[in-house]
PDB file of C-alpha atoms in Angstrom:
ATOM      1  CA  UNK A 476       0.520  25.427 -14.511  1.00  0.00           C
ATOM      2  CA  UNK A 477       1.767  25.216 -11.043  1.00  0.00           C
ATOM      3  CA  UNK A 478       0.321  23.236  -8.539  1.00  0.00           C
ATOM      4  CA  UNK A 479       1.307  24.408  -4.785  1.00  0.00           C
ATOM      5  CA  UNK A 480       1.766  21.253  -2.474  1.00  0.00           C
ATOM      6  CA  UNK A 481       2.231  22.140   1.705  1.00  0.00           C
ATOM      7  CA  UNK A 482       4.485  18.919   2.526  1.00  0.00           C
ATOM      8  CA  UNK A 483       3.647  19.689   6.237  1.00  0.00           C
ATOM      9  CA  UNK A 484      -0.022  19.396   5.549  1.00  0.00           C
ATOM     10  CA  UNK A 485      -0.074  16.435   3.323  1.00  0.00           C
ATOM     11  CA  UNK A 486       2.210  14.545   6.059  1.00  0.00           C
ATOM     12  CA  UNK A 487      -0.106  15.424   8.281  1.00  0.00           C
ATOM     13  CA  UNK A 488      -3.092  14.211   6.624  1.00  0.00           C
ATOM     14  CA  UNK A 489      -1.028  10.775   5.866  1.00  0.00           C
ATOM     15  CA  UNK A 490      -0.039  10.351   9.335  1.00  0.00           C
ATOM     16  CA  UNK A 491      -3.423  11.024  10.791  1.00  0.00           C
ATOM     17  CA  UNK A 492      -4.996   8.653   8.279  1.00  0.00           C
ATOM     18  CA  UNK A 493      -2.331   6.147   9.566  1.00  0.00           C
ATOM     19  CA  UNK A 494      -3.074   6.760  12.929  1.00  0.00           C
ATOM     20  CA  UNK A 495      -6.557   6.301  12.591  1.00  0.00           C
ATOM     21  CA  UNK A 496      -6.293   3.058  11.148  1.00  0.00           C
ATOM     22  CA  UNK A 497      -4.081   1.473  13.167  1.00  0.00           C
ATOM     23  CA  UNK A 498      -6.066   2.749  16.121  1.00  0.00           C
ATOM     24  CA  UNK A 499      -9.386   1.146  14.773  1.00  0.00           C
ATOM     25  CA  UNK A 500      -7.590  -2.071  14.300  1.00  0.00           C
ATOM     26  CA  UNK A 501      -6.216  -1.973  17.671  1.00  0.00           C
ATOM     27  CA  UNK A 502      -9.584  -1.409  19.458  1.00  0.00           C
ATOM     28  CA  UNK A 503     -11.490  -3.814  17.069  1.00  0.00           C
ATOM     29  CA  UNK A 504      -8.929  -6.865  18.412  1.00  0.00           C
ATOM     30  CA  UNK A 505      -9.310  -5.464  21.118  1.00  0.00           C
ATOM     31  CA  UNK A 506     -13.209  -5.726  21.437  1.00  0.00           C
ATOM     32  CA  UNK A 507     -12.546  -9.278  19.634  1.00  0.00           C
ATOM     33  CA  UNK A 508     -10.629  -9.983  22.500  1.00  0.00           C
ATOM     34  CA  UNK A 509     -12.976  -9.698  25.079  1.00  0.00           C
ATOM     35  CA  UNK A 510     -16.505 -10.038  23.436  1.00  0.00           C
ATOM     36  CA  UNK A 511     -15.243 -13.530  21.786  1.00  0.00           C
ATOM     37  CA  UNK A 512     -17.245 -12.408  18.654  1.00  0.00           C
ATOM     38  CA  UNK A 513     -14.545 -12.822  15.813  1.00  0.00           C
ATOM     39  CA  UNK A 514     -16.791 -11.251  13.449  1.00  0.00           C
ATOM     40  CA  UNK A 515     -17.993  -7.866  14.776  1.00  0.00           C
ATOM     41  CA  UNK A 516     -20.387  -7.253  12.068  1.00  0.00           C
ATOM     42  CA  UNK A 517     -17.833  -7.139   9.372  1.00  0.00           C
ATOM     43  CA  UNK A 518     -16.226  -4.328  10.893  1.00  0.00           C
ATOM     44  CA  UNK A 519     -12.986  -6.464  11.564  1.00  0.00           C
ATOM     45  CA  UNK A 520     -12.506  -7.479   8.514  1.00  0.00           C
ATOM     46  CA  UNK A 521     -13.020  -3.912   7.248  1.00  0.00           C
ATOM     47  CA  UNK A 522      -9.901  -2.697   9.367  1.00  0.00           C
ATOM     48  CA  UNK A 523      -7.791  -5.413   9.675  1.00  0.00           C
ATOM     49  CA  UNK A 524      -4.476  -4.599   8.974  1.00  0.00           C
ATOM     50  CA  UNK A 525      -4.120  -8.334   8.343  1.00  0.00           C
ATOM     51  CA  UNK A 526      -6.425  -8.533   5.419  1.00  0.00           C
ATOM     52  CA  UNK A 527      -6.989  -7.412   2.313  1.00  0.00           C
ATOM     53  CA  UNK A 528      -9.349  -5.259   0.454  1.00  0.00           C
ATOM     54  CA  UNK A 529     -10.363  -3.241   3.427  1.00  0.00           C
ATOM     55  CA  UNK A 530      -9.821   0.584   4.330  1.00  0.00           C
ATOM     56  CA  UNK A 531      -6.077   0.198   4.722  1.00  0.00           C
ATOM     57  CA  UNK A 532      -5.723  -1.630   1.655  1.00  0.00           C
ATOM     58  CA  UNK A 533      -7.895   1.140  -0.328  1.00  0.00           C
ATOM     59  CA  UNK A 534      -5.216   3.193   1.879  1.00  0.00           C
ATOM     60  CA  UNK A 535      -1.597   2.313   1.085  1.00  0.00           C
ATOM     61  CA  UNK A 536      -3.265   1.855  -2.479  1.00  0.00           C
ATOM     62  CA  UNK A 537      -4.228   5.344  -2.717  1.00  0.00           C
ATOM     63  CA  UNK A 538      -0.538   6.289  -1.220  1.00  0.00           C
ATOM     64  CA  UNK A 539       1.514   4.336  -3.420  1.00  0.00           C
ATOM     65  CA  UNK A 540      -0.170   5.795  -6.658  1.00  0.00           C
ATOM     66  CA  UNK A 541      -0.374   9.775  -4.986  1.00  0.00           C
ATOM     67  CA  UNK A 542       3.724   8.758  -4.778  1.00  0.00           C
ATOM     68  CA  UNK A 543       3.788   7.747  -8.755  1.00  0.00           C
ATOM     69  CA  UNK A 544       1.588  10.768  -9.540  1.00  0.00           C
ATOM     70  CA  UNK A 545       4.277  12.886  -7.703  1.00  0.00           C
ATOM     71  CA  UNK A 546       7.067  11.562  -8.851  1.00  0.00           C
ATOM     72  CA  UNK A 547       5.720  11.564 -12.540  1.00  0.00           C
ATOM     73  CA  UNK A 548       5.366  15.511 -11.720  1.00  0.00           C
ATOM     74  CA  UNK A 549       8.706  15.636 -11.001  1.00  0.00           C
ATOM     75  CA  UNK A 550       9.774  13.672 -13.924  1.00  0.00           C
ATOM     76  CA  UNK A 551       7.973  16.219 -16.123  1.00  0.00           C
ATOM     77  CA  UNK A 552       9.454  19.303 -14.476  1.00  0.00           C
ATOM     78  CA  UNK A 553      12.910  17.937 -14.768  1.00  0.00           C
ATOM     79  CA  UNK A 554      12.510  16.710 -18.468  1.00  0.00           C
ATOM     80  CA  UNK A 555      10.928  20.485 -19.463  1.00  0.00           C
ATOM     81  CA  UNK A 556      13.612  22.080 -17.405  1.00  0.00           C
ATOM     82  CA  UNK A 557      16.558  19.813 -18.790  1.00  0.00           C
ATOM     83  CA  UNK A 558      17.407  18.624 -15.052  1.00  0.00           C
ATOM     84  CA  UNK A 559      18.581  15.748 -14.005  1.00  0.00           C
ATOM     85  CA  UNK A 560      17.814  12.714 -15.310  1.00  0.00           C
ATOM     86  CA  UNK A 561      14.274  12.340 -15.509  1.00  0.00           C
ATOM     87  CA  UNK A 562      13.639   8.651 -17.039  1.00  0.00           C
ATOM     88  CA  UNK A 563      14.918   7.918 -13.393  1.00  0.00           C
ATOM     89  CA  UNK A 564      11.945   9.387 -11.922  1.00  0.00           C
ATOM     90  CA  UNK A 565       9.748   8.265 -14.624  1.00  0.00           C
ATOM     91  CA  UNK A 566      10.770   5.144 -13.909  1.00  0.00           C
ATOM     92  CA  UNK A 567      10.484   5.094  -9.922  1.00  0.00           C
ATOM     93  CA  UNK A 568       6.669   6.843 -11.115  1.00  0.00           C
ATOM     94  CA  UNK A 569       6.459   3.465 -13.149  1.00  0.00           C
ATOM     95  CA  UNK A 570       7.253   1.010 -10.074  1.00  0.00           C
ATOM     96  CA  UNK A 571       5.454   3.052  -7.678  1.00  0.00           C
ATOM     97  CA  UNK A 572       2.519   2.951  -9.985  1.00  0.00           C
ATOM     98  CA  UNK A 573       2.804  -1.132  -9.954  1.00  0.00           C
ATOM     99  CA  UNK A 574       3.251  -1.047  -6.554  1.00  0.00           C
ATOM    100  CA  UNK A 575       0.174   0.427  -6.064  1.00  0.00           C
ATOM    101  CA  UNK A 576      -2.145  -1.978  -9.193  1.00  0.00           C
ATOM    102  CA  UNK A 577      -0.015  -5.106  -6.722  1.00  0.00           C
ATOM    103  CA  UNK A 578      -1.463  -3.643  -3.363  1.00  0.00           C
ATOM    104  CA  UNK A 579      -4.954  -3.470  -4.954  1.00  0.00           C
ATOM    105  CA  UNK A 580      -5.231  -6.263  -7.075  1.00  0.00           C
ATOM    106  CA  UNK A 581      -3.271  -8.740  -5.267  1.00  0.00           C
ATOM    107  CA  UNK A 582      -0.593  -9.531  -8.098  1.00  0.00           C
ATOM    108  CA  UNK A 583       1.856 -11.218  -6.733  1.00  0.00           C
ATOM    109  CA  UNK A 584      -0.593 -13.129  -4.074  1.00  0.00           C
ATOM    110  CA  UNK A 585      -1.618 -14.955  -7.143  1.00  0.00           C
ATOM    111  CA  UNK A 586       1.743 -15.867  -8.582  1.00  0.00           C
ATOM    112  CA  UNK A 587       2.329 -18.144  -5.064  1.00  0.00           C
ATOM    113  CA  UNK A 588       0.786 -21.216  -6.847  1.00  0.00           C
ATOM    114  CA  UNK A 589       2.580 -21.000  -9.771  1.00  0.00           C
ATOM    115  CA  UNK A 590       5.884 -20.305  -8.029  1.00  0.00           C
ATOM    116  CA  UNK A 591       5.288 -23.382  -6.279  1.00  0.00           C
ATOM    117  CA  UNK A 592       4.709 -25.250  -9.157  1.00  0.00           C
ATOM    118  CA  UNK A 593       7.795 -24.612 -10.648  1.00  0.00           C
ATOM    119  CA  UNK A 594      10.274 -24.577  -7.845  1.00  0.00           C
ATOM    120  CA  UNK A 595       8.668 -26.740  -5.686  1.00  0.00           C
ATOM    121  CA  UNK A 596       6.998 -26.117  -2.075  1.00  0.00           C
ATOM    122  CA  UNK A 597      10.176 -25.579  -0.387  1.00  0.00           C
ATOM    123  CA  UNK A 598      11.030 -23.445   2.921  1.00  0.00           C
ATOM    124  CA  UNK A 599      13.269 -21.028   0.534  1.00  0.00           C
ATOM    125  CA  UNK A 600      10.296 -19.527  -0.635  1.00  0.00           C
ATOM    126  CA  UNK A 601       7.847 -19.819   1.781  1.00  0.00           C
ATOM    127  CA  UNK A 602       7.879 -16.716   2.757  1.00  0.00           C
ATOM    128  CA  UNK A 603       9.048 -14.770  -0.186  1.00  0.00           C
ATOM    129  CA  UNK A 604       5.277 -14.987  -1.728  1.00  0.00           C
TER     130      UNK A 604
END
């Protein structure tokens, strides 16, 4: 089975996604700005790139596992064709597929806490977690 992929096009389609985001965060500050309603009827919070589980979360979620979904692809072709070493892309298909369950499910926001615990609430890691 081969699957054709235009690299042009799906850049494209990234980029433009990126660009639209950014650009709805930048005019929904800027209507923050100068209405003074921090709120906006959620739809600050829903494109904040500040924030989590919002559009550009659901985003860079969705582009962090399309990367492990290529790269496992890759790590197939080069295991059938005997290439070169594919557990190394299997494995970067393995982090990039973490990567992406982090970005959606907030991993290692929740392991602040206990990092604290153990080390103590020092400026080393204060902004490490």
């Amino acid at each position: 089975m081969t699957i054709s992929v235009s690299a042009r096009r799906l850049t494209l389609l990234f980029a433009g996604v990126a660009a639209l985001l950014i650009f709805m965060h930048i005019a929904l500050q800027s209507i923050r700005f100068w209405s003074g309603d921090d709120f906006l009827m959620g739809s600050l919070a829903a494109f904040s790139l500040g924030a989590e589980n919002n559009f550009p979360t659901y985003f860079s979620t969705f582009s962090l596992f399309a990367c492990s979904i290529l790269l496992a692809a890759i790590a197939t072709g080069e295991a059938k064709q005997g290439g070169y070493r594919p557990f190394y892309w299997a494995l970067l298909s393995a982090i990039f597929l973490f990567l992406s369950m982090d970005e959606m499910m907030m991993i290692h926001e929740r392991l602040t806490e206990p990092t604290k615990v153990l080390v103590g609430d020092t400026d080393v890691f204060h902004y490490a977690l």
